[in-house]
Short mmCIF file of C-alpha atoms and ligand atoms in Angstrom, two decimals:
data_model
loop_
_atom_site.label_atom_id
_atom_site.label_comp_id
_atom_site.label_asym_id
_atom_site.label_seq_id
_atom_site.Cartn_x
_atom_site.Cartn_y
_atom_site.Cartn_z
CA UNK A 1 99.80 92.16 142.66
CA UNK A 2 101.23 95.33 142.38
CA UNK A 3 99.31 98.44 144.79
CA UNK A 4 98.60 100.01 141.54
CA UNK A 5 96.92 96.83 140.46
CA UNK A 6 95.18 95.82 143.77
CA UNK A 7 93.53 99.87 144.40
CA UNK A 8 92.57 99.70 140.41
CA UNK A 9 91.02 96.06 141.04
CA UNK A 10 89.20 96.80 144.80
CA UNK A 11 88.13 100.41 143.15
CA UNK A 12 86.05 98.38 140.61
CA UNK A 13 83.82 97.04 143.22
CA UNK A 14 83.56 100.69 144.74
CA UNK A 15 79.59 101.00 143.93
CA UNK A 16 79.71 104.38 143.49
CA UNK A 17 82.40 106.94 141.58
CA UNK A 18 82.79 110.64 142.59
CA UNK A 19 83.63 113.06 139.29
CA UNK A 20 84.08 115.42 141.45
CA UNK A 21 82.75 117.81 144.11
CA UNK A 22 80.25 119.66 143.92
CA UNK A 23 81.51 123.58 142.97
CA UNK A 24 80.69 125.90 145.17
CA UNK A 25 80.07 128.43 142.71
CA UNK A 26 77.37 128.24 139.98
CA UNK A 27 77.43 129.30 136.45
CA UNK A 28 76.75 133.54 135.81
CA UNK A 29 73.77 133.98 133.74
CA UNK A 30 72.70 130.57 134.18
CA UNK A 31 69.58 129.39 135.50
CA UNK A 32 68.41 128.06 138.95
CA UNK A 33 69.92 126.31 140.85
CA UNK A 34 72.82 125.99 138.04
CA UNK A 35 73.80 129.49 139.53
CA UNK A 36 73.71 128.41 142.70
CA UNK A 37 76.16 125.29 141.78
CA UNK A 38 75.61 122.15 143.91
CA UNK A 39 73.23 120.21 141.48
CA UNK A 40 73.64 116.12 142.06
CA UNK A 41 73.09 114.10 139.23
CA UNK A 42 73.49 110.55 138.80
CA UNK A 43 74.62 108.33 135.53
CA UNK A 44 73.57 104.43 135.90
CA UNK A 45 74.51 102.55 132.76
CA UNK A 46 73.49 99.10 132.20
CA UNK A 47 76.82 98.41 130.58
CA UNK A 48 80.10 99.86 131.37
CA UNK A 49 82.53 97.40 129.42
CA UNK A 50 84.36 98.69 126.16
CA UNK A 51 85.43 101.25 124.50
CA UNK A 52 82.03 102.38 123.35
CA UNK A 53 80.90 102.75 126.71
CA UNK A 54 84.06 104.16 128.31
CA UNK A 55 83.85 106.82 125.99
CA UNK A 56 80.64 107.93 126.77
CA UNK A 57 81.23 108.03 130.47
CA UNK A 58 84.22 110.28 129.97
CA UNK A 59 82.26 112.45 127.78
CA UNK A 60 79.38 112.86 130.71
CA UNK A 61 81.54 113.41 133.08
CA UNK A 62 83.59 116.16 131.56
CA UNK A 63 80.25 117.68 130.76
CA UNK A 64 79.24 117.37 134.15
CA UNK A 65 82.77 119.19 135.55
CA UNK A 66 82.19 121.83 132.67
CA UNK A 67 78.71 122.68 134.70
CA UNK A 68 79.59 122.09 137.49
CA UNK A 69 77.86 119.35 138.51
CA UNK A 70 77.77 116.72 141.14
CA UNK A 71 78.55 114.17 139.15
CA UNK A 72 77.51 110.29 140.41
CA UNK A 73 78.86 107.04 138.54
CA UNK A 74 77.17 103.82 139.10
CA UNK A 75 78.55 100.82 136.71
CA UNK A 76 76.54 98.97 134.87
CA UNK A 77 76.82 95.47 134.83
CA UNK A 78 74.28 93.92 132.63
CA UNK A 79 72.48 93.29 135.97
CA UNK A 80 68.62 94.35 135.65
CA UNK A 81 68.02 94.45 138.92
CA UNK A 82 71.09 96.18 140.58
CA UNK A 83 70.35 98.63 138.06
CA UNK A 84 66.98 99.08 139.63
CA UNK A 85 68.42 99.20 143.28
CA UNK A 86 70.74 102.21 142.20
CA UNK A 87 68.09 104.23 140.55
CA UNK A 88 66.42 103.99 143.87
CA UNK A 89 70.12 104.52 145.58
CA UNK A 90 70.33 107.45 142.99
CA UNK A 91 66.84 109.17 144.65
CA UNK A 92 67.69 108.84 148.34
CA UNK A 93 71.20 110.58 147.64
CA UNK A 94 68.65 113.43 146.48
CA UNK A 95 69.73 113.97 143.35
CA UNK A 96 68.04 116.31 140.94
CA UNK A 97 68.11 114.19 137.91
CA UNK A 98 69.29 110.56 136.20
CA UNK A 99 70.75 109.68 132.76
CA UNK A 100 69.38 105.71 132.48
CA UNK A 101 72.01 104.79 129.63
CA UNK A 102 70.90 101.49 127.96
CA UNK A 103 69.45 98.64 130.32
CA UNK A 104 65.68 96.80 130.08
CA UNK A 105 62.63 99.14 129.37
CA UNK A 106 60.55 96.29 131.09
CA UNK A 107 62.42 96.45 134.53
CA UNK A 108 63.11 99.87 134.64
CA UNK A 109 59.51 101.68 134.25
CA UNK A 110 58.08 101.45 137.55
CA UNK A 111 61.36 102.14 139.12
CA UNK A 112 61.88 105.39 136.88
CA UNK A 113 58.30 106.84 137.57
CA UNK A 114 58.58 106.51 140.98
CA UNK A 115 62.04 108.71 140.45
CA UNK A 116 59.64 111.24 138.81
CA UNK A 117 57.37 111.05 141.22
CA UNK A 118 59.59 112.50 143.40
CA UNK A 119 60.46 114.75 141.09
CA UNK A 120 63.59 113.37 139.59
CA UNK A 121 64.03 114.28 136.36
CA UNK A 122 65.56 111.40 133.79
CA UNK A 123 66.75 111.08 130.49
CA UNK A 124 66.99 107.61 128.82
CA UNK A 125 70.27 106.84 126.20
CA UNK A 126 69.48 104.01 124.23
CA UNK A 127 66.68 102.91 126.41
CA UNK A 128 63.54 103.38 125.34
CA UNK A 129 61.36 104.03 128.86
CA UNK A 130 58.11 105.61 126.58
CA UNK A 131 57.62 108.37 128.71
CA UNK A 132 56.53 111.50 127.15
CA UNK A 133 58.53 112.87 130.39
CA UNK A 134 61.84 111.51 129.26
CA UNK A 135 63.77 112.81 126.93
CA UNK A 136 65.08 109.85 124.83
CA UNK A 137 69.11 110.37 123.34
CA UNK A 138 69.88 108.28 120.43
CA UNK A 139 72.77 108.09 117.79
CA UNK A 140 70.13 108.46 114.51
CA UNK A 141 70.12 104.65 114.36
CA UNK A 142 68.04 103.68 111.40
CA UNK A 143 70.90 106.51 109.66
CA UNK A 144 73.96 104.41 111.20
CA UNK A 145 73.00 101.46 109.42
CA UNK A 146 71.54 102.75 106.17
CA UNK A 147 74.61 104.57 105.65
CA UNK A 148 76.34 101.65 106.56
CA UNK A 149 74.31 99.25 104.15
CA UNK A 150 74.37 102.16 101.35
CA UNK A 151 78.15 101.06 101.72
CA UNK A 152 78.51 97.28 101.52
CA UNK A 153 75.81 97.75 98.49
CA UNK A 154 78.59 99.87 96.82
CA UNK A 155 81.22 97.54 97.64
CA UNK A 156 79.76 94.31 96.95
CA UNK A 157 76.42 95.10 95.30
CA UNK A 158 72.53 94.02 95.65
CA UNK A 159 73.37 90.12 95.52
CA UNK A 160 75.77 88.32 97.94
CA UNK A 161 75.32 86.02 101.10
CA UNK A 162 75.98 87.47 104.46
CA UNK A 163 75.96 87.00 108.00
CA UNK A 164 74.18 89.04 110.57
CA UNK A 165 74.98 89.79 114.00
CA UNK A 166 72.89 90.65 116.14
CA UNK A 167 71.14 90.24 119.92
CA UNK A 168 67.26 91.25 120.42
CA UNK A 169 66.60 93.66 123.08
CA UNK A 170 69.01 96.55 123.08
CA UNK A 171 67.36 99.81 121.56
CA UNK A 172 70.17 100.70 119.49
CA UNK A 173 70.73 96.96 118.26
CA UNK A 174 66.65 96.42 117.65
CA UNK A 175 66.43 99.74 115.74
CA UNK A 176 69.24 99.45 113.39
CA UNK A 177 68.21 95.22 112.58
CA UNK A 178 64.76 97.14 111.28
CA UNK A 179 67.02 98.31 108.49
CA UNK A 180 68.41 95.18 108.06
CA UNK A 181 65.96 93.67 107.41
CA UNK A 182 63.93 96.50 105.42
CA UNK A 183 67.52 95.90 103.58
CA UNK A 184 67.85 92.53 102.85
CA UNK A 185 63.35 92.60 101.80
CA UNK A 186 64.29 95.24 99.14
CA UNK A 187 67.18 93.36 97.92
CA UNK A 188 66.23 89.52 97.22
CA UNK A 189 69.39 88.76 96.18
CA UNK A 190 71.32 89.35 100.07
CA UNK A 191 70.92 85.87 102.03
CA UNK A 192 71.53 85.94 105.55
CA UNK A 193 73.03 82.78 106.03
CA UNK A 194 74.13 82.67 109.20
CA UNK A 195 72.70 85.16 112.13
CA UNK A 196 74.40 85.34 115.53
CA UNK A 197 75.55 87.20 118.44
CA UNK A 198 75.90 87.44 122.33
CA UNK A 199 76.44 90.66 124.89
CA UNK A 200 78.59 89.89 127.78
CA UNK A 201 81.00 90.53 129.77
CA UNK A 202 83.19 89.21 126.72
CA UNK A 203 81.44 90.29 123.39
CA UNK A 204 84.31 90.34 121.53
CA UNK A 205 86.07 86.81 122.13
CA UNK A 206 82.23 84.70 122.13
CA UNK A 207 81.12 86.45 118.88
CA UNK A 208 84.53 85.14 117.67
CA UNK A 209 83.98 82.15 118.87
CA UNK A 210 80.18 81.98 117.33
CA UNK A 211 81.69 83.68 114.32
CA UNK A 212 84.33 80.77 113.60
CA UNK A 213 81.80 78.19 113.71
CA UNK A 214 79.16 80.07 111.71
CA UNK A 215 81.39 81.10 109.20
CA UNK A 216 83.26 77.45 108.76
CA UNK A 217 79.65 76.05 108.22
CA UNK A 218 79.05 79.32 105.36
CA UNK A 219 81.65 79.04 103.61
CA UNK A 220 79.96 81.48 100.88
CA UNK A 221 79.92 84.30 102.81
CA UNK A 222 80.98 87.56 101.46
CA UNK A 223 80.26 90.26 103.91
CA UNK A 224 79.52 90.03 107.86
CA UNK A 225 77.30 93.00 109.20
CA UNK A 226 78.07 93.10 112.88
CA UNK A 227 76.47 96.99 113.45
CA UNK A 228 78.05 97.12 116.82
CA UNK A 229 81.87 97.78 117.53
CA UNK A 230 82.45 94.66 119.98
CA UNK A 231 80.55 92.50 117.61
CA UNK A 232 83.29 93.51 114.38
CA UNK A 233 86.03 93.01 116.97
CA UNK A 234 85.04 89.48 117.36
CA UNK A 235 84.13 88.81 113.62
CA UNK A 236 88.11 89.97 112.70
CA UNK A 237 89.22 87.59 114.45
CA UNK A 238 87.22 85.28 113.41
CA UNK A 239 87.71 85.85 109.87
CA UNK A 240 92.02 86.64 110.48
CA UNK A 241 92.40 83.06 112.36
CA UNK A 242 90.36 81.45 109.62
CA UNK A 243 92.55 82.88 106.48
CA UNK A 244 89.74 84.82 104.94
CA UNK A 245 90.80 88.09 105.63
CA UNK A 246 90.95 88.25 102.00
CA UNK A 247 87.18 87.47 101.08
CA UNK A 248 85.07 88.74 103.73
CA UNK A 249 84.63 92.43 104.39
CA UNK A 250 82.79 93.34 107.59
CA UNK A 251 80.77 96.41 108.50
CA UNK A 252 80.42 98.13 111.63
CA UNK A 253 78.87 100.60 114.10
CA UNK A 254 80.79 102.70 116.63
CA UNK A 255 84.70 103.86 116.89
CA UNK A 256 87.40 104.02 118.89
CA UNK A 257 91.47 104.60 118.99
CA UNK A 258 91.52 100.77 118.71
CA UNK A 259 88.88 100.42 116.68
CA UNK A 260 90.75 102.71 114.11
CA UNK A 261 93.54 100.83 114.39
CA UNK A 262 92.44 97.76 113.37
CA UNK A 263 90.32 98.66 110.74
CA UNK A 264 93.15 100.21 109.39
CA UNK A 265 95.83 97.58 109.63
CA UNK A 266 97.23 96.04 106.20
CA UNK A 267 94.90 93.54 105.18
CA UNK A 268 92.20 94.02 107.39
CA UNK A 269 88.54 93.22 106.80
CA UNK A 270 86.99 95.14 109.04
CA UNK A 271 86.03 97.88 105.47
CA UNK A 272 83.83 100.51 107.28
CA UNK A 273 82.00 101.63 109.81
CA UNK A 274 79.51 104.19 111.15
CA UNK A 275 79.89 106.07 114.08
CA UNK A 276 79.22 109.17 116.31
CA UNK A 277 81.93 109.98 119.12
CA UNK A 278 80.49 108.21 121.57
CA UNK A 279 81.91 111.41 124.34
CA UNK A 280 79.96 113.82 122.44
CA UNK A 281 76.52 111.05 123.23
CA UNK A 282 77.42 111.76 126.91
CA UNK A 283 77.88 115.19 126.68
CA UNK A 284 74.82 115.57 125.58
CA UNK A 285 73.06 113.07 127.87
CA UNK A 286 74.35 115.27 130.36
CA UNK A 287 73.03 118.79 129.00
CA UNK A 288 69.67 117.30 128.33
CA UNK A 289 69.54 116.55 132.13
CA UNK A 290 70.64 119.92 133.33
CA UNK A 291 67.80 121.70 130.65
CA UNK A 292 65.58 119.32 131.84
CA UNK A 293 66.72 120.37 135.89
CA UNK A 294 66.63 123.78 134.63
CA UNK A 295 63.19 123.97 133.62
CA UNK A 296 64.05 124.80 129.93
CA UNK A 297 62.62 123.30 126.88
CA UNK A 298 63.81 119.97 125.83
CA UNK A 299 63.06 117.94 122.63
CA UNK A 300 61.24 114.45 123.38
CA UNK A 301 63.54 113.00 121.07
CA UNK A 302 67.75 113.80 121.11
CA UNK A 303 69.88 112.81 117.99
CA UNK A 304 73.59 112.92 117.29
CA UNK A 305 74.60 112.25 113.81
CA UNK A 306 76.58 109.56 112.93
CA UNK A 307 79.70 109.52 110.10
CA UNK A 308 80.43 106.81 107.50
CA UNK A 309 84.23 106.11 108.11
CA UNK A 310 85.54 104.05 105.51
CA UNK A 311 89.05 102.12 105.85
CA UNK A 312 90.01 103.58 102.58
CA UNK A 313 89.04 107.30 103.79
CA UNK A 314 90.51 107.01 107.50
CA UNK A 315 93.98 105.74 105.12
CA UNK A 316 93.90 108.09 102.72
CA UNK A 317 93.69 110.80 105.99
CA UNK A 318 96.73 109.42 108.17
CA UNK A 319 93.74 108.62 110.94
CA UNK A 320 95.47 106.50 113.51
CA UNK A 321 93.50 108.11 116.95
CA UNK A 322 89.80 109.35 117.67
CA UNK A 323 91.61 113.18 118.17
CA UNK A 324 93.22 112.62 115.00
CA UNK A 325 89.32 111.82 113.73
CA UNK A 326 88.13 114.57 115.62
CA UNK A 327 90.55 116.93 114.16
CA UNK A 328 89.66 115.71 110.50
CA UNK A 329 85.68 116.02 111.01
CA UNK A 330 85.45 118.84 113.12
CA UNK A 331 81.20 117.85 113.33
CA UNK A 332 82.94 114.48 114.99
CA UNK A 333 83.55 116.38 118.08
CA UNK A 334 80.78 118.15 119.01
CA UNK A 335 76.82 118.63 118.53
CA UNK A 336 74.53 121.51 118.80
CA UNK A 337 71.91 118.71 120.33
CA UNK A 338 70.64 120.22 124.12
CA UNK A 339 72.72 123.01 123.99
CA UNK A 340 71.81 126.49 125.62
CA UNK A 341 73.79 129.78 126.53
CA UNK A 342 74.56 129.40 129.54
CA UNK A 343 75.58 125.68 129.24
CA UNK A 344 79.84 125.73 128.46
CA UNK A 345 79.81 122.94 125.90
CA UNK A 346 83.21 120.81 125.89
CA UNK A 347 84.94 119.71 122.75
CA UNK A 348 86.60 116.17 122.55
C1 SR1 B 401 74.14 95.82 122.99
S1 SR1 B 401 74.10 98.19 122.34
C2 SR1 B 401 75.93 98.40 121.71
C3 SR1 B 401 75.19 99.58 120.89
O1 SR1 B 401 74.96 100.40 122.38
C4 SR1 B 401 75.53 101.83 121.27
O2 SR1 B 401 74.31 102.20 120.94
C5 SR1 B 401 76.71 101.63 120.48
O3 SR1 B 401 76.43 102.65 120.00
C6 SR1 B 401 76.51 100.03 120.66
O4 SR1 B 401 76.83 99.98 119.10
#
C-alpha cells in the first residue's frame, strides 16, 4: 500500500473531519453570533457513500466555509446507533446546530429532542423528524417523481410492463413511491412485474444482481423506474450485461458527472433522470441551520426544485459534467431557499 493510500484508509476511521478552523473574525453586518465568528455546527449523515452524498457534503462544507462556520462532519455508515451516538457527541462538543442528513426517525427522535432541549438548533434533510422546531429540507420529491413519470408516459405511453426499484423507510424514496403508486392506480395498463432494491455500502452492485434476476424472470419488462442514481446504475449494469439495452428504458432520480457519462454514452438504456444539484442542497441545509442559530425565520418546509434531464437533451447540449450542467442551466447552480442578505451564497 502506498503511503497516500494508507493515509486515506486510516482517515476513513477518524470519526470527525474538521472542514476548517473557525474564522477568527465574523461577517460584517451579520446577526449574532455570525458577527463575531466561531460558530460550531455538525453535519451528521446516515449514508456517506455514493456520488449524491459526497456532493451534498461538499456543498455543505463550502457553504459552511463561506459563513465562517467550524463544521464537523460525522460520516454515515448506515448505522442507526452510531448516528445516535454522533448526535450526543456533537452536543457534548458544544455545537450550536446540527444538520441531520437521512436516518431512521424512530432511532433519532429522543436524542434529537435532548439536543433541542439543550438549545441546539436542528435541521433535517430527508429524514422526517416530525417536530415543528425542526426545518425539513427536501428536493420536492413528489414533483421529482412526477416529472420522471411524465417522461416515462411521454416515451412509452400508459400501457407497459415495468420493474420498480424501491426500499421503504427512506423519506425521499417513500415520497417518490407515493407518486409511483398513484401513477399505477391512474394507468391500469402499467403493470409492475418486478419490485426489488437494497440500500447498502454496495447499492449499485447489489441492485445489479437483483435486476439481473428480475429481468431474466420477466422478459416482457420494457421500463424500469429506479428513482435513486445508485439504483439506476445497478439496473443499467444488469441491462447491459443481459444485452437488453435496445429493449429497456431506465428512468431515475439524481445526477453526478459519472451519471451523465453513463446516461449519454452510446446505446445507454438510461434515458432520463430528474435531479437537483446535491451540492446546492447541502448548502441550503447549512444556511437553514445558520438562520436558525441567528434566530431568524426559517420555513418549516424547505424545498430545492429538481430539473428533468433527458439523455437527448444532455447529448444535444454537449453536457459531460456537473459543471457543464451548471453552466447551461443557471437554476441548477443555486437556490433561493434559506437565504438572507448577510449570508454569502456559494455557486457550484
Ligand atoms: C437512500 S435515499 C437516496 C436518495 O436520497 C437523496 O434524496 C437522493 O436524491 C437519493 O436518491
